[in-house]
Tab-separated table of C-alpha atoms and ligand atoms in Angstrom:
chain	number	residue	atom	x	y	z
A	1	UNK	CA	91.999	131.029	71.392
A	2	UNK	CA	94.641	129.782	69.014
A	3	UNK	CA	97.420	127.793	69.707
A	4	UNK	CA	101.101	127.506	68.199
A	5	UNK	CA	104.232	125.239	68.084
A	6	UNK	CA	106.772	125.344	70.118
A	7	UNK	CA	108.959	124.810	66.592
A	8	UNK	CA	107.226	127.393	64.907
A	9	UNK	CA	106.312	125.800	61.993
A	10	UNK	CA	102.483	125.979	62.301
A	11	UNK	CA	100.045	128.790	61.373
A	12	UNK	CA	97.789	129.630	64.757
A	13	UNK	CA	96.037	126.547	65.191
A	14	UNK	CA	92.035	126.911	66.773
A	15	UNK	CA	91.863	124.635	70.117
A	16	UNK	CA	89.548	121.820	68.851
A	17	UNK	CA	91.901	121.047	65.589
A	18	UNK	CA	95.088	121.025	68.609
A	19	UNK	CA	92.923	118.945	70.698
A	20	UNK	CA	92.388	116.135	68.359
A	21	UNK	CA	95.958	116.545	66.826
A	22	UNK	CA	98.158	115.685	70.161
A	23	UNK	CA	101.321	116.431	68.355
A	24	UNK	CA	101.500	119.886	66.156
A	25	UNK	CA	101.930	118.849	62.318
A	26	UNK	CA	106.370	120.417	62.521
A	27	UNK	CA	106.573	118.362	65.508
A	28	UNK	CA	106.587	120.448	68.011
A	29	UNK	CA	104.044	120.920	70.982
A	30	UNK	CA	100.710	123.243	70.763
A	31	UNK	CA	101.302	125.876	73.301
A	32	UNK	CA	98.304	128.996	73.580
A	33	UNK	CA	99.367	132.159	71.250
A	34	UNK	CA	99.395	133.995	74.526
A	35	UNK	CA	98.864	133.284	78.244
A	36	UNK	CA	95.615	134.681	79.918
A	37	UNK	CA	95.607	136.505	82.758
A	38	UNK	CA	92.456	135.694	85.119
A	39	UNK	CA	91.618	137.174	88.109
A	40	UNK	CA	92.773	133.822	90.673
A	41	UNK	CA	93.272	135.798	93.765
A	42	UNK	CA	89.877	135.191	94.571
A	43	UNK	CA	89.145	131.522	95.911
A	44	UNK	CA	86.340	129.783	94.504
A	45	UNK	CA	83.928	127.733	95.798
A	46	UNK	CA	84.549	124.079	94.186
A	47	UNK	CA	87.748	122.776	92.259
A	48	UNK	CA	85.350	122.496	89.389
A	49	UNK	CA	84.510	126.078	89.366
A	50	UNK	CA	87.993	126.960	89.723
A	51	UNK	CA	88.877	124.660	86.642
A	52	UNK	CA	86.308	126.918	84.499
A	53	UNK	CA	87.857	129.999	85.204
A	54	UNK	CA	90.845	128.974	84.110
A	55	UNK	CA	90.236	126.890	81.026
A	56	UNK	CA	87.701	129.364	79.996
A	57	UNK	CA	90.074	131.791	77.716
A	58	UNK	CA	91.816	128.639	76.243
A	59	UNK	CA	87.846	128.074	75.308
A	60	UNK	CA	86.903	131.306	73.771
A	61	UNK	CA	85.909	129.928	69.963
A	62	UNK	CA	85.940	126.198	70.449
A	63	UNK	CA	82.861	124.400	69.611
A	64	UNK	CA	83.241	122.871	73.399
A	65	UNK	CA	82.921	126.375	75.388
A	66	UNK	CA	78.862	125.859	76.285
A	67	UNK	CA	80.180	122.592	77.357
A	68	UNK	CA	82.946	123.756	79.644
A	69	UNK	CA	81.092	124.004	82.899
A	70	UNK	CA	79.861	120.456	82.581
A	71	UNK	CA	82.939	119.300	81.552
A	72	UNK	CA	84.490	120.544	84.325
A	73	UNK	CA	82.077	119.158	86.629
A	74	UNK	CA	82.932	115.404	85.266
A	75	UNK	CA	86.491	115.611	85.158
A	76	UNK	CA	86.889	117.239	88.683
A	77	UNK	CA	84.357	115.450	90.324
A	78	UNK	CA	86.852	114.395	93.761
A	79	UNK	CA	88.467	117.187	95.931
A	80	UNK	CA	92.208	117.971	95.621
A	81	UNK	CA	92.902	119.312	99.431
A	82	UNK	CA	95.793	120.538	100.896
A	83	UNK	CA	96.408	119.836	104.112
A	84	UNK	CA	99.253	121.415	106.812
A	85	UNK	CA	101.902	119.204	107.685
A	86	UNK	CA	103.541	118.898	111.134
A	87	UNK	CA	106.319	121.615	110.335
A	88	UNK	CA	105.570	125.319	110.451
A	89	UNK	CA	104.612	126.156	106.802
A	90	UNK	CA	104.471	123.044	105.403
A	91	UNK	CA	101.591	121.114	103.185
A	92	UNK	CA	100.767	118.361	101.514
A	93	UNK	CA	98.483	119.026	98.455
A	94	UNK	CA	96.351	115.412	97.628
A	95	UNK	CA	95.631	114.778	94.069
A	96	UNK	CA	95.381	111.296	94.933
A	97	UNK	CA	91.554	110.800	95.067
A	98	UNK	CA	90.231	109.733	91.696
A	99	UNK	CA	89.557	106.463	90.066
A	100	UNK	CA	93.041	105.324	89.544
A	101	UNK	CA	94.548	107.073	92.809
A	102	UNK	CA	97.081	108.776	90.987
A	103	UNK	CA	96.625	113.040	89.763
A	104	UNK	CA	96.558	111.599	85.959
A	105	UNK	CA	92.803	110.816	86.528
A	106	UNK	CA	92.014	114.407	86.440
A	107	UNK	CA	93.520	115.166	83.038
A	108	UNK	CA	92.217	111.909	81.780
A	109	UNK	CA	88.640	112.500	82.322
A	110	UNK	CA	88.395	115.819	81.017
A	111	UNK	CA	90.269	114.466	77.916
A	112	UNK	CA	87.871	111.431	77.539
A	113	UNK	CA	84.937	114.079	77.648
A	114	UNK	CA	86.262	116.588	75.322
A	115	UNK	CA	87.391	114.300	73.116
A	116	UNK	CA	83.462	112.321	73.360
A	117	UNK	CA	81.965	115.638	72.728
A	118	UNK	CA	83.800	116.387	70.009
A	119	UNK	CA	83.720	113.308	68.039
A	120	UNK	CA	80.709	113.017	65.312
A	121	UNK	CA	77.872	110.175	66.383
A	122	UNK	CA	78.572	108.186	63.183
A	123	UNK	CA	81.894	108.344	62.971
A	124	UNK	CA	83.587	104.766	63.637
A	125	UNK	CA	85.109	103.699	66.937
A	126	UNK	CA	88.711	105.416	67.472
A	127	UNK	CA	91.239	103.122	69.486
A	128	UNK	CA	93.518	105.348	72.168
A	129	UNK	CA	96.786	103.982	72.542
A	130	UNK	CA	98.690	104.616	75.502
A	131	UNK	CA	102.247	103.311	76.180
A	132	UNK	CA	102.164	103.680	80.432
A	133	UNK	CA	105.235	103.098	83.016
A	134	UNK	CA	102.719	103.428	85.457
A	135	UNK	CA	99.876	105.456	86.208
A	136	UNK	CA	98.661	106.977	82.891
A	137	UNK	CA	97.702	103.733	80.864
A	138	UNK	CA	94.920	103.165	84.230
A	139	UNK	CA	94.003	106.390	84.380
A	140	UNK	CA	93.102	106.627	80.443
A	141	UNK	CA	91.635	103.398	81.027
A	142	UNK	CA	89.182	104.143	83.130
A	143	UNK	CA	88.504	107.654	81.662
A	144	UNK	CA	87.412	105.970	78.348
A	145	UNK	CA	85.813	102.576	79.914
A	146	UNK	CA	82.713	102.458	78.075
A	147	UNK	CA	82.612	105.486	76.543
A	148	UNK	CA	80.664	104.612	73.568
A	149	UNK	CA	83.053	105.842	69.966
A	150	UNK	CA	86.227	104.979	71.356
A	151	UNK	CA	88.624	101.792	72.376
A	152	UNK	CA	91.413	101.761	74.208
A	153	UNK	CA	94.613	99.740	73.765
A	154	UNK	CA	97.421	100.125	76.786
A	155	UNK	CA	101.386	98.517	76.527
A	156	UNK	CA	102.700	98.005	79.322
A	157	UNK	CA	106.191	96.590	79.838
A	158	UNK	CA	106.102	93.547	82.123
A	159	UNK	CA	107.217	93.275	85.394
A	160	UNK	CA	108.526	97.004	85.802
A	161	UNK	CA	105.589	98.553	86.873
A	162	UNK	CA	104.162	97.707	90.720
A	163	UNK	CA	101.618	94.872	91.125
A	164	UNK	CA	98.951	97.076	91.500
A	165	UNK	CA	99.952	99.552	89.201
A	166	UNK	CA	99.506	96.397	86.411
A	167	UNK	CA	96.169	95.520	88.050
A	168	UNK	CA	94.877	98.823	87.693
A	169	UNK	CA	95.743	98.524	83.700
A	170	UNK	CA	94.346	94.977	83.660
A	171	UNK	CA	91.032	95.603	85.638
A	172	UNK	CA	88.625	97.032	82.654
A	173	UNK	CA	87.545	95.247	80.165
A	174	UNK	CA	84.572	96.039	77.717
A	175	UNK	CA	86.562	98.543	75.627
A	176	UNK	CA	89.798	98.541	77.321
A	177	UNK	CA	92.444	95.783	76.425
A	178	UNK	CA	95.647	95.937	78.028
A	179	UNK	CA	99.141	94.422	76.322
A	180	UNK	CA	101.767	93.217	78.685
A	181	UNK	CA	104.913	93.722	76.916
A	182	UNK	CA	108.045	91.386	77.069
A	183	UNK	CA	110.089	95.213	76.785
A	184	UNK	CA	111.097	97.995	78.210
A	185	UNK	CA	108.341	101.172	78.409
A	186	UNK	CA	111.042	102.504	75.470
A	187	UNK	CA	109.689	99.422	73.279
A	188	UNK	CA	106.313	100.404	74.707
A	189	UNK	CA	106.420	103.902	73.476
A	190	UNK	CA	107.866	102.914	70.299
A	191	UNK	CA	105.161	100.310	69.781
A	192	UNK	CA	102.699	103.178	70.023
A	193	UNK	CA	104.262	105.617	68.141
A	194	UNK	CA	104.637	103.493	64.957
A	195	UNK	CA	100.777	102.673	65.203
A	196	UNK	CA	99.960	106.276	65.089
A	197	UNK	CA	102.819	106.733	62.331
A	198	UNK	CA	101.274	103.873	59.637
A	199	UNK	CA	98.782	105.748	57.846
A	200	UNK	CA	97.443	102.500	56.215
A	201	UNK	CA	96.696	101.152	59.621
A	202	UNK	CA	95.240	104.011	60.832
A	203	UNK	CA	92.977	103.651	57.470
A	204	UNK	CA	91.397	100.730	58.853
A	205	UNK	CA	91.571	101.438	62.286
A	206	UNK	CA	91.083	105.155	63.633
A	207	UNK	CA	93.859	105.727	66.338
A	208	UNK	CA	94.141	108.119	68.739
A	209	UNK	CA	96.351	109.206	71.350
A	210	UNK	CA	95.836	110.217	75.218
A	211	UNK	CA	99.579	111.183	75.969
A	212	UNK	CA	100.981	113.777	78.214
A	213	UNK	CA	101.727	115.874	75.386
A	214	UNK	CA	98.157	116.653	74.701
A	215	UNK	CA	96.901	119.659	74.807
A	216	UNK	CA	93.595	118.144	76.436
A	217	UNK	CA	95.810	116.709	79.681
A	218	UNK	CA	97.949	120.196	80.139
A	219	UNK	CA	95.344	122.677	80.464
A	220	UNK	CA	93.160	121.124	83.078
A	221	UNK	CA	96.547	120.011	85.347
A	222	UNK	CA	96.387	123.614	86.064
A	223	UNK	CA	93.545	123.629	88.131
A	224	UNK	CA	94.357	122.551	91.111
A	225	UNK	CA	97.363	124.326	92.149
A	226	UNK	CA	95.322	127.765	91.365
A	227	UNK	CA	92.314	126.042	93.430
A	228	UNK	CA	95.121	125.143	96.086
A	229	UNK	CA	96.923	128.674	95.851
A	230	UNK	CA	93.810	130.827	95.895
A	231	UNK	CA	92.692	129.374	98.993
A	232	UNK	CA	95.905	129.478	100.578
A	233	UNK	CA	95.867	133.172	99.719
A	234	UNK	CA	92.846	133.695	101.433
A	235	UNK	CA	93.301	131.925	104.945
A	236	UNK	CA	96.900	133.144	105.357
A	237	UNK	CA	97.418	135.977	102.572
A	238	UNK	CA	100.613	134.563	101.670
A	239	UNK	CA	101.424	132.782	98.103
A	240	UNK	CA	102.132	129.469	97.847
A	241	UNK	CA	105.123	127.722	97.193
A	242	UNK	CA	105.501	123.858	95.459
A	243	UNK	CA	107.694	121.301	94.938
A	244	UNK	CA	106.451	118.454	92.531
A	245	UNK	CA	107.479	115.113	91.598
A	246	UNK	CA	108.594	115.549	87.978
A	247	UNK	CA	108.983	112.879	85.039
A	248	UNK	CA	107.623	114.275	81.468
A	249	UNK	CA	107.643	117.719	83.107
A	250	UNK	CA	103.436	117.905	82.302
A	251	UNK	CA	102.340	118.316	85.792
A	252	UNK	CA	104.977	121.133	86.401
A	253	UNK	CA	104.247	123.006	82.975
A	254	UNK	CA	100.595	123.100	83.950
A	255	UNK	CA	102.005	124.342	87.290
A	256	UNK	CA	104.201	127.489	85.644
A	257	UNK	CA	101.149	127.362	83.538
A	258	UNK	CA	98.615	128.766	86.503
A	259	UNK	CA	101.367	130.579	88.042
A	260	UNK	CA	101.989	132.861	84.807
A	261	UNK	CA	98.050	133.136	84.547
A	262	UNK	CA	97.438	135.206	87.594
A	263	UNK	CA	97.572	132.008	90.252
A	264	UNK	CA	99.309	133.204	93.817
A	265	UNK	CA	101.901	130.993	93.450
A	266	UNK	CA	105.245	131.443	94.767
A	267	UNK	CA	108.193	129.176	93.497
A	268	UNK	CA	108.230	126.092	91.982
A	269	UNK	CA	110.745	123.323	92.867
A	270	UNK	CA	110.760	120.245	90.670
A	271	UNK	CA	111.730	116.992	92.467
A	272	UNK	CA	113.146	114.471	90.428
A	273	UNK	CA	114.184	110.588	90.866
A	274	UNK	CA	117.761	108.840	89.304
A	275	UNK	CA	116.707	110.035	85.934
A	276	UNK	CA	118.596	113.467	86.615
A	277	UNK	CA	118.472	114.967	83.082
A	278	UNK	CA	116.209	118.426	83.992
A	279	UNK	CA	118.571	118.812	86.800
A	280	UNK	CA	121.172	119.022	85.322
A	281	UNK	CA	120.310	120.756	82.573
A	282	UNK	CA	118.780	123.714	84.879
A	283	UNK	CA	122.415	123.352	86.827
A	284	UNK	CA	123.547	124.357	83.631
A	285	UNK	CA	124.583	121.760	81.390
A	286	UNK	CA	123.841	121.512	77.854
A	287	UNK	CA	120.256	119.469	77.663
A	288	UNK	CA	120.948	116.394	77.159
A	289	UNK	CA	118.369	113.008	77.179
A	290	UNK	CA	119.005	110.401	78.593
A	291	UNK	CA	118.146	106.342	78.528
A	292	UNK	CA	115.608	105.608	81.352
A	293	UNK	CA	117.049	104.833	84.468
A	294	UNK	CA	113.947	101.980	86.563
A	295	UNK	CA	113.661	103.457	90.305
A	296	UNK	CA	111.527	103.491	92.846
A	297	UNK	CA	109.673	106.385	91.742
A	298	UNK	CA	108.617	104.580	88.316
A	299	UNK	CA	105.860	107.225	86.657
A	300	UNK	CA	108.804	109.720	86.938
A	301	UNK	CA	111.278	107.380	85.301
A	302	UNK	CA	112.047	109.528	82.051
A	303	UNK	CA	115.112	110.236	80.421
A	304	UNK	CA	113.896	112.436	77.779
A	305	UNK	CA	111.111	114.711	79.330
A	306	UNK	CA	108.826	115.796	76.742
A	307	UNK	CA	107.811	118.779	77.954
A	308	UNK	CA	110.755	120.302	77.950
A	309	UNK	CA	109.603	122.424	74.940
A	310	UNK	CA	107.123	123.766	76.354
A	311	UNK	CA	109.250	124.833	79.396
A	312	UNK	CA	112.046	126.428	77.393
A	313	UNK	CA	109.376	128.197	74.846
A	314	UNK	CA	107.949	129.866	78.074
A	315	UNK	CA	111.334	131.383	79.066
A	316	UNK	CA	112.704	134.414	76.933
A	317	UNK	CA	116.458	132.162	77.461
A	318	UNK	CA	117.921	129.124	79.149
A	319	UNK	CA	119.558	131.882	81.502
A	320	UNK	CA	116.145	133.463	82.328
A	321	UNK	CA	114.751	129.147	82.879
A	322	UNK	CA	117.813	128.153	85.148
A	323	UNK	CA	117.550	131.261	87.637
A	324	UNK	CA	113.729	130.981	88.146
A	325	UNK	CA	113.502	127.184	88.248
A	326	UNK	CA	115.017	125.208	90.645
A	327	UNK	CA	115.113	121.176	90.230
A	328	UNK	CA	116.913	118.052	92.863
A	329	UNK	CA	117.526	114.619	91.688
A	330	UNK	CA	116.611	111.942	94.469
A	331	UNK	CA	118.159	108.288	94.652
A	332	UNK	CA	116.409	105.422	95.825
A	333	UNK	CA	117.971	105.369	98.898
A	334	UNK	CA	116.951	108.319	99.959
A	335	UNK	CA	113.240	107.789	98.656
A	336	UNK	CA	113.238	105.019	100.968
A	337	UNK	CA	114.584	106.639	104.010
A	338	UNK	CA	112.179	110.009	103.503
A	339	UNK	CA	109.041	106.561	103.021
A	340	UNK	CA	110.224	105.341	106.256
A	341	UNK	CA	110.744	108.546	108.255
A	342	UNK	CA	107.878	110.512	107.475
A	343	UNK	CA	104.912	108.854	109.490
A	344	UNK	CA	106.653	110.277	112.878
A	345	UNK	CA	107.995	113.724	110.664
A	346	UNK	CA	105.471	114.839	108.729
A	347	UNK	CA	102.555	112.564	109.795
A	348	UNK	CA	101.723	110.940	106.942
A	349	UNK	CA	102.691	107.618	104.830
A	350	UNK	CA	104.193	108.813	100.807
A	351	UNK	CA	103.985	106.782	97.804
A	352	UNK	CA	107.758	106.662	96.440
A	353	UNK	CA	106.953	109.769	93.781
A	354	UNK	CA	105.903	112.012	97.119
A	355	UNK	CA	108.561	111.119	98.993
A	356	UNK	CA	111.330	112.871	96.335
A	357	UNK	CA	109.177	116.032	96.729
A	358	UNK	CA	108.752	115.624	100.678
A	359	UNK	CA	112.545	115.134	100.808
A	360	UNK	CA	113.258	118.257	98.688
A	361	UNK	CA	111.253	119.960	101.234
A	362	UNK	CA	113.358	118.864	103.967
A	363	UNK	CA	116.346	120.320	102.252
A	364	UNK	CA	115.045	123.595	101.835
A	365	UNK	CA	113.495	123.412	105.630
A	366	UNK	CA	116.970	122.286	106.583
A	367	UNK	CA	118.246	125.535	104.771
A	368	UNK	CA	116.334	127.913	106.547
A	369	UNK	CA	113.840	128.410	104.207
A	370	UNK	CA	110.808	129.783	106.315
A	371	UNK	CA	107.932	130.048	103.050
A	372	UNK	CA	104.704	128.381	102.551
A	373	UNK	CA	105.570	125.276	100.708
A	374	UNK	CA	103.609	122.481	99.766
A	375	UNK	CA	104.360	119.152	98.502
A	376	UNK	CA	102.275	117.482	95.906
A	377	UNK	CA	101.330	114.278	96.668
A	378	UNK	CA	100.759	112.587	93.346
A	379	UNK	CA	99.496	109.057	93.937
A	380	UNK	CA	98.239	107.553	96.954
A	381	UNK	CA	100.895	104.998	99.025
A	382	UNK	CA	98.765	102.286	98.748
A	383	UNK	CA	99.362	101.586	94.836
A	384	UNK	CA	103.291	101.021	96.196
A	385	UNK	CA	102.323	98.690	98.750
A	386	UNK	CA	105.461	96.018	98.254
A	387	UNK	CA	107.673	99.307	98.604
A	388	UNK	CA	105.852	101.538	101.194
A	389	UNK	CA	104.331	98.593	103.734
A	390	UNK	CA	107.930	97.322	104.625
A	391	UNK	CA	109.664	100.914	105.499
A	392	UNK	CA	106.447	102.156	107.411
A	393	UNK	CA	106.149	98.671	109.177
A	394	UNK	CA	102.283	98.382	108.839
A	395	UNK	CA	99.871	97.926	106.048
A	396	UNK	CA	98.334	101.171	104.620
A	397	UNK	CA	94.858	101.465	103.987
A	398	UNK	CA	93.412	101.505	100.564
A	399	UNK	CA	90.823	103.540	99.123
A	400	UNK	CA	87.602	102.453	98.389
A	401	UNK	CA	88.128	103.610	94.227
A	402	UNK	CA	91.297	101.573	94.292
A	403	UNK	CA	89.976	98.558	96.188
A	404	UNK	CA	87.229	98.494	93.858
A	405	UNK	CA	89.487	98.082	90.753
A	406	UNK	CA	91.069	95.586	93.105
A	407	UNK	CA	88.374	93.901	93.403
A	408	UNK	CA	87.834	93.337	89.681
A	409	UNK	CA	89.645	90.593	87.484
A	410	UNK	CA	92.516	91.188	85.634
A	411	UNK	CA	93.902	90.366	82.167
A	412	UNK	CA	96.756	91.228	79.659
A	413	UNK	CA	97.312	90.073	76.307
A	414	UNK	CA	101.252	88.937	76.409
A	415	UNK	CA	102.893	90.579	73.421
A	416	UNK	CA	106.174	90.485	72.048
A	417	UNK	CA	108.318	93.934	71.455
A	418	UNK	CA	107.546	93.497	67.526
A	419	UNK	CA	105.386	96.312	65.307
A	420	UNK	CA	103.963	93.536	63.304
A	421	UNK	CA	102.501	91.294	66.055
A	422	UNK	CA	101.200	94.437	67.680
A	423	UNK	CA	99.870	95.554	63.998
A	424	UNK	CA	97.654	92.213	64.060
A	425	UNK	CA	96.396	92.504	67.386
A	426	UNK	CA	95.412	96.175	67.180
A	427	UNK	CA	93.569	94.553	63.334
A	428	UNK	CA	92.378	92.033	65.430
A	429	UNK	CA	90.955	94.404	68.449
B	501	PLP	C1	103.085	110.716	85.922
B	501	PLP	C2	103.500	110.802	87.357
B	501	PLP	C3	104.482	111.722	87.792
B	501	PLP	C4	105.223	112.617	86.832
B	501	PLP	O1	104.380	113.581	86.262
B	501	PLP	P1	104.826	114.376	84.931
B	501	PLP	O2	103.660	115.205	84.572
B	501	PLP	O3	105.121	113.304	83.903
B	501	PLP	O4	106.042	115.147	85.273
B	501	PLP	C5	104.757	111.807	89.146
B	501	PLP	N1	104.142	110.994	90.036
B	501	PLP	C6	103.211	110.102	89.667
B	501	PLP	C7	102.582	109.243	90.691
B	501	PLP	C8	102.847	109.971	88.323
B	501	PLP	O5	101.918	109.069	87.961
């Protein structure tokens, strides 16, 4: 299949030259010509099988398609279940399971393997760089930890990210070095963007990028809520509604994404923290970005959500976008009472990001909305132990993936918020 800009500016791009592009040459973001309808009424047997159904047509023509199976296979390798909740109708959909505890594994690992099968065997090592306020720079981490071709190289601002959260950046070594910023994850991002902007760097050092615009982390997000949906379908032959935790707006395109392609999936409500721009954009103010607000709810802490192109190049107007999509800001206040009251409500302990969605939920509950609706849980509460331990009075468990990066030793190169000390150290690398 071929892909275009959201701008416009590009001739029909083939999925492999997208893939290894990120960003389209005008700017823009790839988006398929057209959106393929699959048959996803019928529930499949694994989430991997699922995820080949649907990134097949993206596929067709790419030299990865005999690959796709396997690929699928690596990257979905842990179970995304949803579970009922205590309340009539409600779920919890886990995507919380993988390597890094957090959903950005899953789009990370089938990244790192496209992007290892498409790479040539003598070409030299490419170095990803990932800015991260939070979860991505670990989960790209430990998608690409020793992967023979490539390097990674992770900013991080320091001190604004949880203590584990920096841990699980820190824990890799062999090919992964992390950078703890004295910044903000703005200087972070700019960092990284003016590496993969100076072509004579990039002449002596092959960069490459693993953000959420990517192509290669979009597509496969929409796997598990057509998994999730399909099955729902089946047991209880009703669609499936979802509210998700939004920041860059990536885990809800891919969401619209399955939704458009066939996927029995009812509304979508987009939960957001302090950083209120979508809201009130889709309330029906003129879009306008933001500066980062920090919160509770850090991975959603975006003031300018990338993806917004892609949302507003799916919808024939703004109009036609604010009466299908509904989104709620969520302060921190509220995060923590929803954190402390939902062990005894819903019966189960939410990382800060959950517990905007799980409060969005109670609003609509509260409404007299009687539809299927699940949450989507997308990291586990034990990476937000110094927030979630004190509300819920009792430590929470962590999983074995995440105690095992625990478990390793951690290190961080300090760096200063300055292109040419980051310059020599990427030289260096
Ligand atoms: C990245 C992240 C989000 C936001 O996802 P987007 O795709 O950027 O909207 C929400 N919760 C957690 C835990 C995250 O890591």
């Amino acid at each position: 299949m071929n892909f275009v800009s959201t701008r416009g500016g590009v001739p029909p791009t083939p999925f492999d030259v997208a893939l290894v592009a990120g960003l389209a040459p005008d700017g823009g973001l790839y988006v398929p010509e057209t959106i393929p309808q699959v048959d996803l009424d019928v529930p499949r047997a694994t989430l991997a099988d699922t995820a080949d159904a649907v990134l097949a047509p993206y596929f067709a023509g790419s030299r990865l398609r005999p690959r796709l199976a396997a690929l699928c296979r690596e990257a979905f390798a842990f179970d995304a279940p949803l579970r009922p909740l205590r309340g009539p109708g409600d779920h919890v959909l886990e995507l919380f399971h993988g390597p890094t505890a957090a959903f950005k594994d899953y789009a990370a690992r089938f990244l790192a393997a496209a992007l290892g099968e498409l790479r040539a065997p003598d070409a030299p090592a490419t170095t990803i760089v990932v800015a991260t306020s939070g979860d991505t720079g670990a989960a790209v981490a430990a998608a690409f930890h020793r992967r023979p071709g490539f390097r990674v190289a992770i900013l991080y601002p320091d001190g604004k990210v949880s203590p584990r959260q920096a841990h699980g950046v820190e824990c890799w070594g062999d090919n992964v070095q992390a950078y703890r910023v004295n910044g903000s994850f703005d200087d972070c991002q700019r960092l990284a963007k003016q590496a993969l902007g100076d072509t004579a760097l990039r002449a002596e050092r092959p960069l490459g990028s693993a953000n959420s615009i990517s192509l290669g982390r979009l597509l496969p997000q929409a796997a598990y809520y057509a998994h999730a949906a399909a099955h729902h379908r089946a047991a209880h032959g009703r669609a499936l509604h979802v509210v998700i935790p939004t920041g860059n707006l990536g885990n809800a395109c891919a969401a619209l994404l399955a939704q458009r392609m066939g996927a029995p999936i009812g509304g979508l409500h987009l939960a957001c923290n302090a950083n209120d721009t979508l809201p009130r954009f889709l309330a029906g103010a003129d879009y306008a970005p933001q500066v980062t607000r920090a919160t509770l709810a850090n991975a959603m802490d975006v003031g300018a959500p990338s993806n917004i192109e892609r949302l507003r190049h799916w919808f024939a107007d703004d109009a036609t976008l604010r009466a299908t999509l509904q989104a709620t800001t969520v302060d921190d206040a509220t995060i923590r009472a929803t954190i402390a009251a939902a062990p005894a409500r819903h019966g189960i302990v939410a990382c800060p990001h959950t517990a905007t969605a799980l409060h969005v939920l109670e609003t609509l509950r509260a409404s007299g909305d009687t539809r299927d609706w699940s949450v989507v849980a997308t990291a586990h509460p034990a990476k937000f132990d110094t927030v979630v331990e004190s509300l819920v009075g009792h430590a929470v468990e962590v999983p074995d993936a995440l105690a095992a990066c625990l478990a390793r030793p951690a290190s961080a190169i300090p760096l200063d918020a300055d292109f040419d000390a980051w310059r020599n150290a990427l030289r260096a690398g």
